[in-house]
PDB file of N, CA, C and O in Angstrom:
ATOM      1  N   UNK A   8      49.364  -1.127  23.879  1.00  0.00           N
ATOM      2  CA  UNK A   8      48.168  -1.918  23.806  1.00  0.00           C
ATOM      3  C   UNK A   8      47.908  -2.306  22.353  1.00  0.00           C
ATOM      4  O   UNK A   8      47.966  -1.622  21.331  1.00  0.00           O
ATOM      5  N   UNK A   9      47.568  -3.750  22.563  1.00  0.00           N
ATOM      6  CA  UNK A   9      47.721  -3.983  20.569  1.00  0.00           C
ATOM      7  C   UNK A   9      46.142  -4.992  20.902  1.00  0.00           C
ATOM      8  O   UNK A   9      45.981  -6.023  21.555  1.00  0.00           O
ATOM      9  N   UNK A  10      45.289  -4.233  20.211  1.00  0.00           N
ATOM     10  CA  UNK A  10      43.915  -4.240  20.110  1.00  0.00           C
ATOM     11  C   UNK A  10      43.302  -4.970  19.103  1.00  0.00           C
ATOM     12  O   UNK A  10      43.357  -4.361  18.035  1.00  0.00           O
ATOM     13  N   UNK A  11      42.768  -5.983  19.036  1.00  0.00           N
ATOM     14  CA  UNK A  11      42.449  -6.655  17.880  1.00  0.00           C
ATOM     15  C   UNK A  11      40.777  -6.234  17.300  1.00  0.00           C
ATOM     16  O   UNK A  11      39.975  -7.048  17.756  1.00  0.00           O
ATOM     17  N   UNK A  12      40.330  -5.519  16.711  1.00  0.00           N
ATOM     18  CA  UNK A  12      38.683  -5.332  16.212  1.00  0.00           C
ATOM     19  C   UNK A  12      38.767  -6.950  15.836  1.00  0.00           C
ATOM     20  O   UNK A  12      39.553  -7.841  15.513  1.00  0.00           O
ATOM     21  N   UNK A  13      37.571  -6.703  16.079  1.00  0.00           N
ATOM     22  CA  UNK A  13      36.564  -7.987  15.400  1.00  0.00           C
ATOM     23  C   UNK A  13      35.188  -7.192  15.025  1.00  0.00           C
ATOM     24  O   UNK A  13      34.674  -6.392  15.807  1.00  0.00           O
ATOM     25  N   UNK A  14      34.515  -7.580  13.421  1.00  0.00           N
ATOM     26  CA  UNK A  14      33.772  -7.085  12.926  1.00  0.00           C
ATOM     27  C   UNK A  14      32.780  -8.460  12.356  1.00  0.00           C
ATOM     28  O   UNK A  14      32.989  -9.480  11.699  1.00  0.00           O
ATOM     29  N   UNK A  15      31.679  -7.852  12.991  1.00  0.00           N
ATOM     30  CA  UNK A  15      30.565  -9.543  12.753  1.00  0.00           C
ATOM     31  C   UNK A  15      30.039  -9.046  11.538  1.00  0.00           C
ATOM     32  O   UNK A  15      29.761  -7.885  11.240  1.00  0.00           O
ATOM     33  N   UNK A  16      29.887 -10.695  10.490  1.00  0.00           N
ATOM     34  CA  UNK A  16      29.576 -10.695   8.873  1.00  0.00           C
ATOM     35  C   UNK A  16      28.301  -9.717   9.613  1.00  0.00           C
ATOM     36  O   UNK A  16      28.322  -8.495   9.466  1.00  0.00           O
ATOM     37  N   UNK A  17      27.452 -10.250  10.234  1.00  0.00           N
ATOM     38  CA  UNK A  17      26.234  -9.165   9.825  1.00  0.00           C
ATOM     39  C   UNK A  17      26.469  -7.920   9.974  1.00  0.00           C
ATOM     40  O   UNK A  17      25.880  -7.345   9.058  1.00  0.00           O
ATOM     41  N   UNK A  18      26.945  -7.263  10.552  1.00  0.00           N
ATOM     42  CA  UNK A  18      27.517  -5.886  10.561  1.00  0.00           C
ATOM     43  C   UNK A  18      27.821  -5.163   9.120  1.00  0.00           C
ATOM     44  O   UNK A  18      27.291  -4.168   8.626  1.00  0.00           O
ATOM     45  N   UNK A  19      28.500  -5.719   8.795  1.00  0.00           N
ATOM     46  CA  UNK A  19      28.968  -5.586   6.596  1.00  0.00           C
ATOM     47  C   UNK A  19      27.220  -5.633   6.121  1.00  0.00           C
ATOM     48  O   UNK A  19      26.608  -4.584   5.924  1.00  0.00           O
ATOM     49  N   UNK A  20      26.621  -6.875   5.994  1.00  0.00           N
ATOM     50  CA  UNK A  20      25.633  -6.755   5.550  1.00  0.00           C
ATOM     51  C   UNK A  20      24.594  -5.467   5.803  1.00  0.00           C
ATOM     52  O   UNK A  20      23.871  -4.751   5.110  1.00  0.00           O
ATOM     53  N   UNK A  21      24.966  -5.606   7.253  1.00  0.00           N
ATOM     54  CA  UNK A  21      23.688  -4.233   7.550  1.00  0.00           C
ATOM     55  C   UNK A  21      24.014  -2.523   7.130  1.00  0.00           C
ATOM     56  O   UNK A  21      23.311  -1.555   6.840  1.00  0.00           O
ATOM     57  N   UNK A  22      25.409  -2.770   7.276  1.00  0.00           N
ATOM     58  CA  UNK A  22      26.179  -1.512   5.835  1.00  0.00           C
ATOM     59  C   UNK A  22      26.035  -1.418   4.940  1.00  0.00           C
ATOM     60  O   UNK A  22      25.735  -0.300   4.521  1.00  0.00           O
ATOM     61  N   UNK A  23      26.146  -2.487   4.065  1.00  0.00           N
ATOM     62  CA  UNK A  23      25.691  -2.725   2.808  1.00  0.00           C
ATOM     63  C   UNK A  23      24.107  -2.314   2.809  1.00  0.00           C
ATOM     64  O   UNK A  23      23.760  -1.313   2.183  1.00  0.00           O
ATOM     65  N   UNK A  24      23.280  -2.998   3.427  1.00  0.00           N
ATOM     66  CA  UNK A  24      21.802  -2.490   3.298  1.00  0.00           C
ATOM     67  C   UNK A  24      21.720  -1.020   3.549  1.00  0.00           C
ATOM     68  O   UNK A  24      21.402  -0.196   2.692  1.00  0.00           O
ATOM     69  N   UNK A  25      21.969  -0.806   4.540  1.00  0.00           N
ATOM     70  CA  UNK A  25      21.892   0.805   4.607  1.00  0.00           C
ATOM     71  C   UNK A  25      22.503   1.732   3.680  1.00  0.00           C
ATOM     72  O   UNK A  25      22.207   2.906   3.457  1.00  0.00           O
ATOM     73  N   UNK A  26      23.447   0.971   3.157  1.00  0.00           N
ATOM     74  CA  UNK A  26      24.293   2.389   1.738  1.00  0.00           C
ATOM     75  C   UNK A  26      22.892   1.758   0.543  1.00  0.00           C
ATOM     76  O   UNK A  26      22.455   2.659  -0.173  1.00  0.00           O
ATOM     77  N   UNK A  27      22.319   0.530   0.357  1.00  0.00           N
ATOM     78  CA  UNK A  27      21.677   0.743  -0.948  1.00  0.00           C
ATOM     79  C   UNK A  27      20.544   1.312  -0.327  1.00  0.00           C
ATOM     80  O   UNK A  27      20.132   2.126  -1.153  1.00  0.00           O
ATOM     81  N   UNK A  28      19.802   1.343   0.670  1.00  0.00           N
ATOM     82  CA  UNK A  28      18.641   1.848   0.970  1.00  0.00           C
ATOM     83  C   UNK A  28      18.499   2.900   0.774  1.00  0.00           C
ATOM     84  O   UNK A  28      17.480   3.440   0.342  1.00  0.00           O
ATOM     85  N   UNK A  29      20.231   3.730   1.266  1.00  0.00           N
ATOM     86  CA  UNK A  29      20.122   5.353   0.878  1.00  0.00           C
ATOM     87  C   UNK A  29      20.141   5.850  -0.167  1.00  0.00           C
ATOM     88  O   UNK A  29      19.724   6.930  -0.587  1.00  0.00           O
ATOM     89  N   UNK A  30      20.736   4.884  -0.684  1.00  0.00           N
ATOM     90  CA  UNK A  30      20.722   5.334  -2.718  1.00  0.00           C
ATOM     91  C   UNK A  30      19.508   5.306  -2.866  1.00  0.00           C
ATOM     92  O   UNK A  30      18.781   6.289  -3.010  1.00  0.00           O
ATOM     93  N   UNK A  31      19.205   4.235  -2.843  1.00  0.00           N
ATOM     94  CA  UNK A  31      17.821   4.280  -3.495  1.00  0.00           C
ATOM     95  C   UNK A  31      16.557   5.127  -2.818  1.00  0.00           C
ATOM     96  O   UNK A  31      15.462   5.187  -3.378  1.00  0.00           O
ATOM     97  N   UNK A  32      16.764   5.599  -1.890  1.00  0.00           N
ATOM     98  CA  UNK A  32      15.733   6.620  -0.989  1.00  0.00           C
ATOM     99  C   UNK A  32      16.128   8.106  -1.661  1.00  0.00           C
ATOM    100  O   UNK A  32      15.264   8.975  -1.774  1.00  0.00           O
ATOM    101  N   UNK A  33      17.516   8.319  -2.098  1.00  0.00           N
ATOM    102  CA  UNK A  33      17.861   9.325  -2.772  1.00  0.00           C
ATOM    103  C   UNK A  33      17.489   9.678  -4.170  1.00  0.00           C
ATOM    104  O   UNK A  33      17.257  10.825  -4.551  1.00  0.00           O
ATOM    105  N   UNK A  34      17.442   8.388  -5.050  1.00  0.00           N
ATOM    106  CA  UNK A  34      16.763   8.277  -6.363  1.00  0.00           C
ATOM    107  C   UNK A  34      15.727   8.224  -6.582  1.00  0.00           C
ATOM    108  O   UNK A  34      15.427   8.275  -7.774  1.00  0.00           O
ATOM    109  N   UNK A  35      14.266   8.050  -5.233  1.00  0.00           N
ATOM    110  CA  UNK A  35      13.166   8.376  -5.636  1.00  0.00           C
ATOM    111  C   UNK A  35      12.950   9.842  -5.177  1.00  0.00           C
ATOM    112  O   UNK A  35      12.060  10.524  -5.684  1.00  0.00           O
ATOM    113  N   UNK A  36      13.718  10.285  -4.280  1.00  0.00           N
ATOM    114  CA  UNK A  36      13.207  11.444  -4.034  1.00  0.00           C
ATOM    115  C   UNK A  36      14.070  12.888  -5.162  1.00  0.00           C
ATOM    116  O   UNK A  36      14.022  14.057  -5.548  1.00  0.00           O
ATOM    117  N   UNK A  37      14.616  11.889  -5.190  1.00  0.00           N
ATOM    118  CA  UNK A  37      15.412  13.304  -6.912  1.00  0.00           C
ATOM    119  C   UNK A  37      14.423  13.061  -7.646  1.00  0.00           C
ATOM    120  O   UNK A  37      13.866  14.105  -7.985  1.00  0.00           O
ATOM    121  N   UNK A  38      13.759  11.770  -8.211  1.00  0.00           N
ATOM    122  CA  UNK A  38      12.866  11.727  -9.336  1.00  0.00           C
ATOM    123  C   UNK A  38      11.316  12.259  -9.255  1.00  0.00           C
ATOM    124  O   UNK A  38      10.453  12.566 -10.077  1.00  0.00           O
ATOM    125  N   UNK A  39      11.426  12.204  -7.786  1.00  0.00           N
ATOM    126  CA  UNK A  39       9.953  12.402  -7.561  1.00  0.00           C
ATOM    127  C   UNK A  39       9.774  14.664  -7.214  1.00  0.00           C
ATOM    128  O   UNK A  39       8.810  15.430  -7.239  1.00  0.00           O
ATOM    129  N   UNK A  40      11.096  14.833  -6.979  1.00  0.00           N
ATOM    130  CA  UNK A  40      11.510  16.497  -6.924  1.00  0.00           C
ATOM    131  C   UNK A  40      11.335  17.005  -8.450  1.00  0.00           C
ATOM    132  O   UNK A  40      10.673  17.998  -8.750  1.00  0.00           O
ATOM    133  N   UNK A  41      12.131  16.054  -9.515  1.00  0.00           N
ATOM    134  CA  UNK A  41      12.369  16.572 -10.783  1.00  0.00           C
ATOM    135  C   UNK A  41      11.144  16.589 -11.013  1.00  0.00           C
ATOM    136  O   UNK A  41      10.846  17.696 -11.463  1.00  0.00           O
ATOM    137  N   UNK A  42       9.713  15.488 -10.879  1.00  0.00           N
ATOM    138  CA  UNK A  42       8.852  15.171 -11.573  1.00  0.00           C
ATOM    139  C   UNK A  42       7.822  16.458 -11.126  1.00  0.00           C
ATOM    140  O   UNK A  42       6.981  16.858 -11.931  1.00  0.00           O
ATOM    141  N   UNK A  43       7.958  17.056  -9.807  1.00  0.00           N
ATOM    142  CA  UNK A  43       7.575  17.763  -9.248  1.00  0.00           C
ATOM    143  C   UNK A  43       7.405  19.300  -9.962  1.00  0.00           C
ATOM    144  O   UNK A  43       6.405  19.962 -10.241  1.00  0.00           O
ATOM    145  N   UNK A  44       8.856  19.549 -10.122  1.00  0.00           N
ATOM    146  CA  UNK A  44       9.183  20.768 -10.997  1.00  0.00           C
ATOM    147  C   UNK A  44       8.784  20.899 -11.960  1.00  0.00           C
ATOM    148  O   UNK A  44       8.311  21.991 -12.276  1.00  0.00           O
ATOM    149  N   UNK A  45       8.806  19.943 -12.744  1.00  0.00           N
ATOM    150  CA  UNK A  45       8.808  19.784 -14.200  1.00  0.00           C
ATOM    151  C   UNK A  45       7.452  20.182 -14.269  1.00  0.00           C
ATOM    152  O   UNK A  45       7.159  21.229 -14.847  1.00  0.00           O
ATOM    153  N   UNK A  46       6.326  19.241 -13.582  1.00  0.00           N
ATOM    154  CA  UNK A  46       4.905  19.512 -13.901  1.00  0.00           C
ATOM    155  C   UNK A  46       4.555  21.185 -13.514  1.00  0.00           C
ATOM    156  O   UNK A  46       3.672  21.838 -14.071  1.00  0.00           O
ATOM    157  N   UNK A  47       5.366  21.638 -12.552  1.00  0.00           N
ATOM    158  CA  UNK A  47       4.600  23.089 -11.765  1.00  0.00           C
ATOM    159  C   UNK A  47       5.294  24.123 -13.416  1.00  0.00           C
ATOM    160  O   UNK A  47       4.831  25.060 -14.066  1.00  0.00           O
ATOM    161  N   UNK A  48       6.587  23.285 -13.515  1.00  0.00           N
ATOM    162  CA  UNK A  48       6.675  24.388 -14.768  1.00  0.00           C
ATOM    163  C   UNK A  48       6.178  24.169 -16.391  1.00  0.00           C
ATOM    164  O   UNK A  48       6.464  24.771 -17.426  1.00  0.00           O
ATOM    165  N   UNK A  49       5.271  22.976 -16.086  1.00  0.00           N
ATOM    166  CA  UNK A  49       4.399  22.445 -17.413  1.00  0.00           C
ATOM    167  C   UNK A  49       5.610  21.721 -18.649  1.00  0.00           C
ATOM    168  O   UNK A  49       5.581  21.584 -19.872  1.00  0.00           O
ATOM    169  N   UNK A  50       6.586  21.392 -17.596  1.00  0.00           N
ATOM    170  CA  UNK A  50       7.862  20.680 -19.270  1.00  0.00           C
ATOM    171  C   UNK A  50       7.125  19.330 -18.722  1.00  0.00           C
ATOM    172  O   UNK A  50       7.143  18.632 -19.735  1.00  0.00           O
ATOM    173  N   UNK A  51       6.548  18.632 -17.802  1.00  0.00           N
ATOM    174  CA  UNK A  51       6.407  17.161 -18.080  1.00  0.00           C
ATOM    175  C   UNK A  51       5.478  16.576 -19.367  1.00  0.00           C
ATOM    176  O   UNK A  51       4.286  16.824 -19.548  1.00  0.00           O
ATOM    177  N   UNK A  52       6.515  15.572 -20.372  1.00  0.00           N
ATOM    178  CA  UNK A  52       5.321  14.850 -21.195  1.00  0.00           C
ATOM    179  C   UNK A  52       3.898  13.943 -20.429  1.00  0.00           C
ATOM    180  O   UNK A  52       4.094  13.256 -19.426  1.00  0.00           O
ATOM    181  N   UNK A  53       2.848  14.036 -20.905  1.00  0.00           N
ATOM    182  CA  UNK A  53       1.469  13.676 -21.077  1.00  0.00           C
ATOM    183  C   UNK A  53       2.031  12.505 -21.359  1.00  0.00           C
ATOM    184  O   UNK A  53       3.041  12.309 -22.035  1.00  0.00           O
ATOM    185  N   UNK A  54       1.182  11.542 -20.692  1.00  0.00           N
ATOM    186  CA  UNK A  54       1.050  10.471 -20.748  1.00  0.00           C
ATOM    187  C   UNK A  54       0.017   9.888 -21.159  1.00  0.00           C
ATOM    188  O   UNK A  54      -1.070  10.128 -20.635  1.00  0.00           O
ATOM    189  N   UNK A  55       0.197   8.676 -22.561  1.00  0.00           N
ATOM    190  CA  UNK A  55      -1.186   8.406 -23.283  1.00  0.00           C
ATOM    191  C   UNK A  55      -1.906   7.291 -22.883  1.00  0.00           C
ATOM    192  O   UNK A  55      -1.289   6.226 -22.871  1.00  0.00           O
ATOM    193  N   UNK A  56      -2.838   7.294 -22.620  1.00  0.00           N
ATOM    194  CA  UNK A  56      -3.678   6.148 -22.574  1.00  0.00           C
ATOM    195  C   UNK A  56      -3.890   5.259 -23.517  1.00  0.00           C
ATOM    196  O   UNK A  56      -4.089   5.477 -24.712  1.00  0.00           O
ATOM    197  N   UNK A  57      -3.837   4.118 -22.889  1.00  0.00           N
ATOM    198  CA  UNK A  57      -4.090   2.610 -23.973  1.00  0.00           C
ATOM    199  C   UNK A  57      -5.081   1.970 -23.623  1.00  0.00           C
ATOM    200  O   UNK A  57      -5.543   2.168 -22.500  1.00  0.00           O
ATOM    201  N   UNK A  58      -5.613   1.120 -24.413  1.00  0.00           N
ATOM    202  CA  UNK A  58      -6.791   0.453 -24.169  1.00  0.00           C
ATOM    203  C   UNK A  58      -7.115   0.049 -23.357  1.00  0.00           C
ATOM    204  O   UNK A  58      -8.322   0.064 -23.117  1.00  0.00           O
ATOM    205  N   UNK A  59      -5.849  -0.765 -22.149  1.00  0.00           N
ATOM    206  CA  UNK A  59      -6.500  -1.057 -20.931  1.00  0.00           C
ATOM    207  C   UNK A  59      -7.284  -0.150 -20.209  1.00  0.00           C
ATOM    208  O   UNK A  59      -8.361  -0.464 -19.703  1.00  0.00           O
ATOM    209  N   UNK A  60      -6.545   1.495 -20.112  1.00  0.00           N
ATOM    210  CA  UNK A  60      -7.572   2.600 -19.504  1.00  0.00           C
ATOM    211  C   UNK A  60      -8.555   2.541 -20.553  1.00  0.00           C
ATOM    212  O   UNK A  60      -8.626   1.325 -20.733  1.00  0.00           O
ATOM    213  N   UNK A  61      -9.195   2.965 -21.196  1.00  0.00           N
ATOM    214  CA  UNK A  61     -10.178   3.315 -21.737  1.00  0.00           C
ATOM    215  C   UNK A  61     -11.093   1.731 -21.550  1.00  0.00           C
ATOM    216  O   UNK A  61     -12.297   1.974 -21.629  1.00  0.00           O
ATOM    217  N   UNK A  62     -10.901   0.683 -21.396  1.00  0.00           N
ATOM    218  CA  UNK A  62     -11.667  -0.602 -21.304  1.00  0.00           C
ATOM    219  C   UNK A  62     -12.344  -0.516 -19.683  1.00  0.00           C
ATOM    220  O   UNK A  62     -13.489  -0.795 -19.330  1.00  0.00           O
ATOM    221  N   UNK A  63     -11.016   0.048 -18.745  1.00  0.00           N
ATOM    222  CA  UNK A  63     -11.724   0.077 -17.751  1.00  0.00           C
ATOM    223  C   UNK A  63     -12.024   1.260 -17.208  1.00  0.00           C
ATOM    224  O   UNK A  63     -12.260   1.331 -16.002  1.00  0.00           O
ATOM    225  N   UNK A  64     -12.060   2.355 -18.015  1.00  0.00           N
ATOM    226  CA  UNK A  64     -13.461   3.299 -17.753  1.00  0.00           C
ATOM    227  C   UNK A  64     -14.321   3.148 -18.148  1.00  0.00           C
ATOM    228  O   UNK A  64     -15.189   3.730 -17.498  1.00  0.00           O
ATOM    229  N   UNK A  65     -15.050   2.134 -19.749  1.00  0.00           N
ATOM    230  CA  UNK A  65     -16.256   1.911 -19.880  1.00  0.00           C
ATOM    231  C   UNK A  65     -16.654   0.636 -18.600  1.00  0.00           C
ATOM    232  O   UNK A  65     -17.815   0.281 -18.393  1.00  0.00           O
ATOM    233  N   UNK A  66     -15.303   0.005 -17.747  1.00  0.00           N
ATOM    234  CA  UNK A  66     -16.834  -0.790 -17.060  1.00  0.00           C
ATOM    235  C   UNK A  66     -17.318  -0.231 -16.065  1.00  0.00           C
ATOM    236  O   UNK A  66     -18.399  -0.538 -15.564  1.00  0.00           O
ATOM    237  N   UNK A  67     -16.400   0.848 -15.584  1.00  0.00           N
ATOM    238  CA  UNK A  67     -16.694   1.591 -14.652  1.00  0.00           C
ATOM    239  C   UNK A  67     -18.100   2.574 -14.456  1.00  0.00           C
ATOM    240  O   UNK A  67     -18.573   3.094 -13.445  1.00  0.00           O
ATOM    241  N   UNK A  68     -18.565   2.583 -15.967  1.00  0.00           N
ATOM    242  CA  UNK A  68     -19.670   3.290 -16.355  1.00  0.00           C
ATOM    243  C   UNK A  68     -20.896   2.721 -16.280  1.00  0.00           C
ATOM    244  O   UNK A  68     -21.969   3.300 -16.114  1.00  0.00           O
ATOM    245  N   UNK A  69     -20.616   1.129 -16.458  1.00  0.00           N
ATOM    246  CA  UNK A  69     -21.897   0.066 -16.422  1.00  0.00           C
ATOM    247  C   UNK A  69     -22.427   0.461 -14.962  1.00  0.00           C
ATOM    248  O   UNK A  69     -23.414  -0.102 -14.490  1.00  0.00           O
TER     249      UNK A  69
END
């Protein structure tokens, strides 16, 4: 029996979507694990505020 596949373009595409979806579902959830750790073990840097925050906590005060 000599079997010929046939593979439809959208099929590739929807592979393709699904391998970057998983990457990228994998890279927020490593970053969002690391960011996790980091804070429970106090290594994350503080993040500084710039004028836009501080502009819109004084209107927040009006």
């Amino acid at each position: 029996m000599n079997f010929i596949l046939y593979f439809d373009p959208g099929l590739g595409a929807m592979i393709a979507q699904a391998a970057i979806a998983a990457f990228a579902g994998f890279v927020l959830f490593y970053k969002t694990c690391i960011n996790f750790i980091k804070g429970w073990l106090g290594l994350r840097k503080k993040e500084k505020e710039d004028s836009f925050d501080k502009a819109y906590k004084k209107d927040q005060t009006k």
